[in-house]
Amino acid sequence: MNRGTLYIISAPSGTGKSTILSEILRADPNIHFSVSATTRAPREGETDGVDYCFLSKERFKELIDTGGMLEYAEFCGNFYGTPRQPVYDKLNAGKDVILEIETVGAKKVMSACPEAVSIFILPPSLKTLKDRLVSRNTDPIEVIERRVAEAEREINLAQNYDYVVVNDDLDAAVSEVKSVMKAAKKMTKLNHDLIKGVLEKC
Ligand code: 5GP
């Protein structure tokens, strides 16, 4: 059985990545979404074990110390991390896995798993991003200011990713991410065995 493909998707908050991701996951049951662990408090409507595993700082640290995290990072004063085992289990079972993570963690996964395919979702502009965060009405203004500053820093790192997609129009962005994910399956870095196999048939 072929191993699944590992996708890293990063996007500043307010870029609409959650909506894009839910569309992608709805359309393809072979894709597994890696549920991250975090020390931040749940937002209204978020469910433990579905959106995130909400952990205390102590429990999060314990997981790091026992090697249970594939990667982790501190973001806006909270810790976020990817539990390692479920990712490898799904990939080994032939499922594709999406990690929706910020840039520091993404960089760690890119070096640890060079076969991972990375996609950065951009907002049309920083102004649009701030307007979206304000209208979402889930965070106080000082948190929004901090997230916009963080977004600017993250967008500067978009060039480290394999692909970039702008979310100006939701349907177009979903379709572009799907195309990119499909095209990525043909990247040479994911097809060394295929090339070797053809040569062996000589
Ligand atoms: P939010 O608090 O808005 O849900 O997420 C804040 C940031 O944390 C987002 O950029 C999101 O992609 C990132 N994030 C979510 N889960 C993880 C994770 O497991 N690891 C890392 N490094 N970042 C994560």
PDB file of C-alpha atoms and ligand atoms in Angstrom:
ATOM      1  CA  MET A   1       0.000   0.000   0.000  1.00  0.00           C
ATOM      2  CA  ASN A   2       1.240   3.488  -0.830  1.00  0.00           C
ATOM      3  CA  ARG A   3       1.968   5.764   2.097  1.00  0.00           C
ATOM      4  CA  GLY A   4      -0.340   8.775   2.388  1.00  0.00           C
ATOM      5  CA  THR A   5       0.810  12.305   1.602  1.00  0.00           C
ATOM      6  CA  LEU A   6       1.520  14.727   4.432  1.00  0.00           C
ATOM      7  CA  TYR A   7       0.262  18.265   3.752  1.00  0.00           C
ATOM      8  CA  ILE A   8       1.240  21.283   5.825  1.00  0.00           C
ATOM      9  CA  ILE A   9      -1.186  24.172   5.533  1.00  0.00           C
ATOM     10  CA  SER A  10      -0.365  27.513   7.121  1.00  0.00           C
ATOM     11  CA  ALA A  11      -2.271  30.757   7.005  1.00  0.00           C
ATOM     12  CA  PRO A  12      -2.536  33.754   9.267  1.00  0.00           C
ATOM     13  CA  SER A  13      -5.700  33.687  11.402  1.00  0.00           C
ATOM     14  CA  GLY A  14      -8.579  35.402   9.623  1.00  0.00           C
ATOM     15  CA  THR A  15      -7.494  34.090   6.223  1.00  0.00           C
ATOM     16  CA  GLY A  16     -10.421  31.684   6.104  1.00  0.00           C
ATOM     17  CA  LYS A  17      -8.346  28.527   6.323  1.00  0.00           C
ATOM     18  CA  SER A  18     -10.818  26.693   8.581  1.00  0.00           C
ATOM     19  CA  THR A  19     -13.603  27.171   6.023  1.00  0.00           C
ATOM     20  CA  ILE A  20     -11.320  26.107   3.174  1.00  0.00           C
ATOM     21  CA  LEU A  21     -10.206  23.052   5.133  1.00  0.00           C
ATOM     22  CA  SER A  22     -13.706  21.937   6.050  1.00  0.00           C
ATOM     23  CA  GLU A  23     -14.666  22.068   2.360  1.00  0.00           C
ATOM     24  CA  ILE A  24     -11.634  19.988   1.420  1.00  0.00           C
ATOM     25  CA  LEU A  25     -12.242  17.419   4.150  1.00  0.00           C
ATOM     26  CA  ARG A  26     -15.925  17.157   3.267  1.00  0.00           C
ATOM     27  CA  ALA A  27     -15.042  16.397  -0.354  1.00  0.00           C
ATOM     28  CA  ASP A  28     -12.464  13.669   0.323  1.00  0.00           C
ATOM     29  CA  PRO A  29     -12.950  11.099   3.106  1.00  0.00           C
ATOM     30  CA  ASN A  30      -9.437   9.745   2.488  1.00  0.00           C
ATOM     31  CA  ILE A  31      -7.950  12.888   4.025  1.00  0.00           C
ATOM     32  CA  HIS A  32      -7.373  12.936   7.773  1.00  0.00           C
ATOM     33  CA  PHE A  33      -7.228  16.245   9.651  1.00  0.00           C
ATOM     34  CA  SER A  34      -4.656  16.159  12.427  1.00  0.00           C
ATOM     35  CA  VAL A  35      -6.319  17.473  15.594  1.00  0.00           C
ATOM     36  CA  SER A  36      -3.775  19.644  17.370  1.00  0.00           C
ATOM     37  CA  ALA A  37      -3.244  20.039  21.077  1.00  0.00           C
ATOM     38  CA  THR A  38      -3.310  23.532  22.539  1.00  0.00           C
ATOM     39  CA  THR A  39      -3.120  25.306  25.867  1.00  0.00           C
ATOM     40  CA  ARG A  40      -5.422  28.102  24.696  1.00  0.00           C
ATOM     41  CA  ALA A  41      -8.992  28.240  26.021  1.00  0.00           C
ATOM     42  CA  PRO A  42     -11.750  26.914  23.732  1.00  0.00           C
ATOM     43  CA  ARG A  43     -13.627  29.552  21.740  1.00  0.00           C
ATOM     44  CA  GLU A  44     -17.401  29.496  21.590  1.00  0.00           C
ATOM     45  CA  GLY A  45     -18.544  26.588  19.446  1.00  0.00           C
ATOM     46  CA  GLU A  46     -15.262  24.667  19.663  1.00  0.00           C
ATOM     47  CA  THR A  47     -15.372  21.045  20.826  1.00  0.00           C
ATOM     48  CA  ASP A  48     -12.599  19.260  22.709  1.00  0.00           C
ATOM     49  CA  GLY A  49     -11.132  16.438  20.592  1.00  0.00           C
ATOM     50  CA  VAL A  50     -12.670  17.815  17.385  1.00  0.00           C
ATOM     51  CA  ASP A  51     -11.293  21.318  16.894  1.00  0.00           C
ATOM     52  CA  TYR A  52      -8.389  20.882  19.310  1.00  0.00           C
ATOM     53  CA  CYS A  53      -7.412  18.769  22.284  1.00  0.00           C
ATOM     54  CA  PHE A  54      -7.479  21.445  24.960  1.00  0.00           C
ATOM     55  CA  LEU A  55      -4.725  20.711  27.484  1.00  0.00           C
ATOM     56  CA  SER A  56      -3.250  22.304  30.592  1.00  0.00           C
ATOM     57  CA  LYS A  57       0.323  23.673  30.267  1.00  0.00           C
ATOM     58  CA  GLU A  58       1.534  20.823  32.499  1.00  0.00           C
ATOM     59  CA  ARG A  59      -0.010  18.093  30.335  1.00  0.00           C
ATOM     60  CA  PHE A  60       1.259  19.782  27.160  1.00  0.00           C
ATOM     61  CA  LYS A  61       4.796  19.908  28.584  1.00  0.00           C
ATOM     62  CA  GLU A  62       4.544  16.257  29.612  1.00  0.00           C
ATOM     63  CA  LEU A  63       3.731  15.310  25.986  1.00  0.00           C
ATOM     64  CA  ILE A  64       6.759  17.272  24.731  1.00  0.00           C
ATOM     65  CA  ASP A  65       9.031  15.638  27.314  1.00  0.00           C
ATOM     66  CA  THR A  66       7.889  12.133  26.382  1.00  0.00           C
ATOM     67  CA  GLY A  67       8.426  12.731  22.637  1.00  0.00           C
ATOM     68  CA  GLY A  68       4.697  12.707  21.921  1.00  0.00           C
ATOM     69  CA  MET A  69       4.761  15.837  19.746  1.00  0.00           C
ATOM     70  CA  LEU A  70       5.824  15.831  16.087  1.00  0.00           C
ATOM     71  CA  GLU A  71       6.251  19.602  16.443  1.00  0.00           C
ATOM     72  CA  TYR A  72       5.063  22.383  18.698  1.00  0.00           C
ATOM     73  CA  ALA A  73       5.309  26.153  18.927  1.00  0.00           C
ATOM     74  CA  GLU A  74       4.281  29.064  21.098  1.00  0.00           C
ATOM     75  CA  PHE A  75       1.893  31.396  19.322  1.00  0.00           C
ATOM     76  CA  CYS A  76       0.358  34.563  20.811  1.00  0.00           C
ATOM     77  CA  GLY A  77       1.090  33.337  24.355  1.00  0.00           C
ATOM     78  CA  ASN A  78      -0.293  29.800  23.959  1.00  0.00           C
ATOM     79  CA  PHE A  79       1.251  26.470  23.006  1.00  0.00           C
ATOM     80  CA  TYR A  80       0.097  24.491  19.978  1.00  0.00           C
ATOM     81  CA  GLY A  81       1.406  21.095  18.893  1.00  0.00           C
ATOM     82  CA  THR A  82       0.825  18.090  16.647  1.00  0.00           C
ATOM     83  CA  PRO A  83       0.480  14.736  18.441  1.00  0.00           C
ATOM     84  CA  ARG A  84       2.970  12.478  16.611  1.00  0.00           C
ATOM     85  CA  GLN A  85       1.455   8.988  16.662  1.00  0.00           C
ATOM     86  CA  PRO A  86      -1.919   9.603  14.958  1.00  0.00           C
ATOM     87  CA  VAL A  87      -0.120  11.305  12.038  1.00  0.00           C
ATOM     88  CA  TYR A  88       2.208   8.348  11.408  1.00  0.00           C
ATOM     89  CA  ASP A  89      -0.604   5.810  11.918  1.00  0.00           C
ATOM     90  CA  LYS A  90      -2.769   7.468   9.255  1.00  0.00           C
ATOM     91  CA  LEU A  91       0.090   7.972   6.773  1.00  0.00           C
ATOM     92  CA  ASN A  92       1.135   4.329   7.167  1.00  0.00           C
ATOM     93  CA  ALA A  93      -2.478   3.277   6.588  1.00  0.00           C
ATOM     94  CA  GLY A  94      -2.346   5.101   3.223  1.00  0.00           C
ATOM     95  CA  LYS A  95      -4.389   8.125   4.295  1.00  0.00           C
ATOM     96  CA  ASP A  96      -3.405  11.676   3.433  1.00  0.00           C
ATOM     97  CA  VAL A  97      -2.942  13.892   6.489  1.00  0.00           C
ATOM     98  CA  ILE A  98      -3.357  17.654   6.790  1.00  0.00           C
ATOM     99  CA  LEU A  99      -1.510  19.592   9.471  1.00  0.00           C
ATOM    100  CA  GLU A 100      -2.961  23.053   9.895  1.00  0.00           C
ATOM    101  CA  ILE A 101      -0.117  24.720  11.754  1.00  0.00           C
ATOM    102  CA  GLU A 102       1.724  28.042  12.070  1.00  0.00           C
ATOM    103  CA  THR A 103       5.091  28.820  10.479  1.00  0.00           C
ATOM    104  CA  VAL A 104       7.509  27.825  13.278  1.00  0.00           C
ATOM    105  CA  GLY A 105       5.990  24.354  13.587  1.00  0.00           C
ATOM    106  CA  ALA A 106       5.730  24.109   9.798  1.00  0.00           C
ATOM    107  CA  LYS A 107       9.462  24.743   9.454  1.00  0.00           C
ATOM    108  CA  LYS A 108      10.177  21.936  11.940  1.00  0.00           C
ATOM    109  CA  VAL A 109       7.968  19.489   9.987  1.00  0.00           C
ATOM    110  CA  MET A 110       9.545  20.543   6.657  1.00  0.00           C
ATOM    111  CA  SER A 111      12.991  19.578   7.987  1.00  0.00           C
ATOM    112  CA  ALA A 112      11.846  16.418   9.789  1.00  0.00           C
ATOM    113  CA  CYS A 113       9.665  15.214   6.869  1.00  0.00           C
ATOM    114  CA  PRO A 114      11.128  16.520   3.569  1.00  0.00           C
ATOM    115  CA  GLU A 115       8.424  14.650   1.643  1.00  0.00           C
ATOM    116  CA  ALA A 116       5.718  16.864   3.206  1.00  0.00           C
ATOM    117  CA  VAL A 117       3.930  19.208   0.798  1.00  0.00           C
ATOM    118  CA  SER A 118       3.479  22.735   2.099  1.00  0.00           C
ATOM    119  CA  ILE A 119       0.798  25.257   1.158  1.00  0.00           C
ATOM    120  CA  PHE A 120       0.499  28.833   2.440  1.00  0.00           C
ATOM    121  CA  ILE A 121      -2.880  30.563   2.202  1.00  0.00           C
ATOM    122  CA  LEU A 122      -2.614  34.336   1.831  1.00  0.00           C
ATOM    123  CA  PRO A 123      -5.229  37.001   2.537  1.00  0.00           C
ATOM    124  CA  PRO A 124      -5.730  39.492  -0.331  1.00  0.00           C
ATOM    125  CA  SER A 125      -4.153  42.183   1.933  1.00  0.00           C
ATOM    126  CA  LEU A 126      -3.361  42.887   5.600  1.00  0.00           C
ATOM    127  CA  LYS A 127      -6.256  45.363   5.702  1.00  0.00           C
ATOM    128  CA  THR A 128      -8.763  42.686   4.585  1.00  0.00           C
ATOM    129  CA  LEU A 129      -7.333  40.370   7.217  1.00  0.00           C
ATOM    130  CA  LYS A 130      -7.832  42.904  10.035  1.00  0.00           C
ATOM    131  CA  ASP A 131     -11.388  43.651   8.855  1.00  0.00           C
ATOM    132  CA  ARG A 132     -12.190  39.909   8.884  1.00  0.00           C
ATOM    133  CA  LEU A 133     -10.780  39.453  12.408  1.00  0.00           C
ATOM    134  CA  VAL A 134     -12.808  42.427  13.679  1.00  0.00           C
ATOM    135  CA  SER A 135     -16.044  41.186  12.104  1.00  0.00           C
ATOM    136  CA  ARG A 136     -15.473  37.653  13.452  1.00  0.00           C
ATOM    137  CA  ASN A 137     -15.889  39.232  16.892  1.00  0.00           C
ATOM    138  CA  THR A 138     -14.150  36.421  18.794  1.00  0.00           C
ATOM    139  CA  ASP A 139     -11.151  38.327  20.179  1.00  0.00           C
ATOM    140  CA  PRO A 140     -10.589  41.676  21.937  1.00  0.00           C
ATOM    141  CA  ILE A 141      -8.947  44.446  19.857  1.00  0.00           C
ATOM    142  CA  GLU A 142      -5.507  44.064  21.502  1.00  0.00           C
ATOM    143  CA  VAL A 143      -5.497  40.364  20.547  1.00  0.00           C
ATOM    144  CA  ILE A 144      -6.514  41.304  16.983  1.00  0.00           C
ATOM    145  CA  GLU A 145      -3.664  43.862  16.745  1.00  0.00           C
ATOM    146  CA  ARG A 146      -1.258  41.167  17.918  1.00  0.00           C
ATOM    147  CA  ARG A 147      -2.616  38.653  15.387  1.00  0.00           C
ATOM    148  CA  VAL A 148      -2.264  41.169  12.515  1.00  0.00           C
ATOM    149  CA  ALA A 149       1.356  41.848  13.498  1.00  0.00           C
ATOM    150  CA  GLU A 150       1.913  38.107  13.687  1.00  0.00           C
ATOM    151  CA  ALA A 151       0.270  37.691  10.244  1.00  0.00           C
ATOM    152  CA  GLU A 152       2.722  40.153   8.698  1.00  0.00           C
ATOM    153  CA  ARG A 153       5.633  38.198  10.162  1.00  0.00           C
ATOM    154  CA  GLU A 154       4.164  34.910   8.901  1.00  0.00           C
ATOM    155  CA  ILE A 155       3.457  36.216   5.376  1.00  0.00           C
ATOM    156  CA  ASN A 156       7.144  37.056   5.096  1.00  0.00           C
ATOM    157  CA  LEU A 157       7.791  33.319   5.497  1.00  0.00           C
ATOM    158  CA  ALA A 158       5.372  32.239   2.757  1.00  0.00           C
ATOM    159  CA  GLN A 159       8.286  31.890   0.363  1.00  0.00           C
ATOM    160  CA  ASN A 160       9.489  28.790   2.237  1.00  0.00           C
ATOM    161  CA  TYR A 161       6.351  26.904   1.145  1.00  0.00           C
ATOM    162  CA  ASP A 162       5.887  24.774  -1.983  1.00  0.00           C
ATOM    163  CA  TYR A 163       2.668  26.562  -2.988  1.00  0.00           C
ATOM    164  CA  VAL A 164       0.769  29.780  -2.202  1.00  0.00           C
ATOM    165  CA  VAL A 165      -2.975  30.333  -2.681  1.00  0.00           C
ATOM    166  CA  VAL A 166      -4.785  33.659  -2.148  1.00  0.00           C
ATOM    167  CA  ASN A 167      -8.187  33.470  -0.468  1.00  0.00           C
ATOM    168  CA  ASP A 168     -10.053  36.314  -2.092  1.00  0.00           C
ATOM    169  CA  ASP A 169     -13.019  34.272  -3.252  1.00  0.00           C
ATOM    170  CA  LEU A 170     -13.772  31.192  -1.109  1.00  0.00           C
ATOM    171  CA  ASP A 171     -14.872  28.821  -3.892  1.00  0.00           C
ATOM    172  CA  ALA A 172     -11.879  29.741  -6.033  1.00  0.00           C
ATOM    173  CA  ALA A 173      -9.493  29.255  -3.102  1.00  0.00           C
ATOM    174  CA  VAL A 174     -10.989  25.824  -2.271  1.00  0.00           C
ATOM    175  CA  SER A 175     -10.663  24.748  -5.859  1.00  0.00           C
ATOM    176  CA  GLU A 176      -7.064  26.014  -6.075  1.00  0.00           C
ATOM    177  CA  VAL A 177      -6.030  24.205  -2.881  1.00  0.00           C
ATOM    178  CA  LYS A 178      -7.619  21.001  -4.212  1.00  0.00           C
ATOM    179  CA  SER A 179      -5.729  21.369  -7.517  1.00  0.00           C
ATOM    180  CA  VAL A 180      -2.476  21.997  -5.703  1.00  0.00           C
ATOM    181  CA  MET A 181      -2.993  18.926  -3.506  1.00  0.00           C
ATOM    182  CA  LYS A 182      -3.659  16.826  -6.588  1.00  0.00           C
ATOM    183  CA  ALA A 183      -0.673  18.209  -8.497  1.00  0.00           C
ATOM    184  CA  ALA A 184       1.558  17.643  -5.476  1.00  0.00           C
ATOM    185  CA  LYS A 185       1.015  13.895  -5.804  1.00  0.00           C
ATOM    186  CA  LYS A 186       3.093  14.140  -9.014  1.00  0.00           C
ATOM    187  CA  MET A 187       6.033  15.959  -7.421  1.00  0.00           C
ATOM    188  CA  THR A 188       9.281  14.113  -8.048  1.00  0.00           C
ATOM    189  CA  LYS A 189      10.065  14.130  -4.325  1.00  0.00           C
ATOM    190  CA  LEU A 190       7.013  11.885  -3.790  1.00  0.00           C
ATOM    191  CA  ASN A 191       7.758   9.581  -6.716  1.00  0.00           C
ATOM    192  CA  HIS A 192      11.304   8.279  -6.253  1.00  0.00           C
ATOM    193  CA  ASP A 193      10.003   4.700  -6.001  1.00  0.00           C
ATOM    194  CA  LEU A 194       7.922   5.078  -9.141  1.00  0.00           C
ATOM    195  CA  ILE A 195      10.965   6.217 -11.151  1.00  0.00           C
ATOM    196  CA  LYS A 196      13.102   3.434  -9.666  1.00  0.00           C
ATOM    197  CA  GLY A 197      10.381   0.894 -10.509  1.00  0.00           C
ATOM    198  CA  VAL A 198      10.327   1.954 -14.166  1.00  0.00           C
ATOM    199  CA  LEU A 199      14.113   1.636 -14.420  1.00  0.00           C
ATOM    200  CA  GLU A 200      14.007  -1.834 -12.847  1.00  0.00           C
ATOM    201  CA  LYS A 201      11.623  -3.012 -15.583  1.00  0.00           C
ATOM    202  CA  CYS A 202      14.355  -2.492 -18.259  1.00  0.00           C
TER     203      CYS A 202
HETATM  204  P1  5GP B   1      -6.079  29.622  16.625  1.00  0.00           P
HETATM  205  O1  5GP B   1      -5.842  30.012  18.043  1.00  0.00           O
HETATM  206  O2  5GP B   1      -6.554  30.777  15.786  1.00  0.00           O
HETATM  207  O3  5GP B   1      -6.950  28.392  16.487  1.00  0.00           O
HETATM  208  O4  5GP B   1      -4.663  29.172  16.004  1.00  0.00           O
HETATM  209  C1  5GP B   1      -3.555  30.023  16.098  1.00  0.00           C
HETATM  210  C2  5GP B   1      -2.445  29.491  15.223  1.00  0.00           C
HETATM  211  O5  5GP B   1      -1.976  28.236  15.713  1.00  0.00           O
HETATM  212  C3  5GP B   1      -2.878  29.243  13.772  1.00  0.00           C
HETATM  213  O6  5GP B   1      -1.903  29.842  12.932  1.00  0.00           O
HETATM  214  C4  5GP B   1      -2.851  27.748  13.634  1.00  0.00           C
HETATM  215  O7  5GP B   1      -2.496  27.350  12.326  1.00  0.00           O
HETATM  216  C5  5GP B   1      -1.748  27.386  14.618  1.00  0.00           C
HETATM  217  N1  5GP B   1      -1.804  25.991  15.046  1.00  0.00           N
HETATM  218  C6  5GP B   1      -2.903  25.219  15.262  1.00  0.00           C
HETATM  219  N2  5GP B   1      -2.533  23.980  15.610  1.00  0.00           N
HETATM  220  C7  5GP B   1      -1.174  23.963  15.606  1.00  0.00           C
HETATM  221  C8  5GP B   1      -0.184  22.946  15.871  1.00  0.00           C
HETATM  222  O8  5GP B   1      -0.476  21.779  16.155  1.00  0.00           O
HETATM  223  N3  5GP B   1       1.111  23.313  15.774  1.00  0.00           N
HETATM  224  C9  5GP B   1       1.500  24.573  15.440  1.00  0.00           C
HETATM  225  N4  5GP B   1       2.795  24.814  15.355  1.00  0.00           N
HETATM  226  N5  5GP B   1       0.595  25.537  15.172  1.00  0.00           N
HETATM  227  C10 5GP B   1      -0.705  25.235  15.258  1.00  0.00           C
END
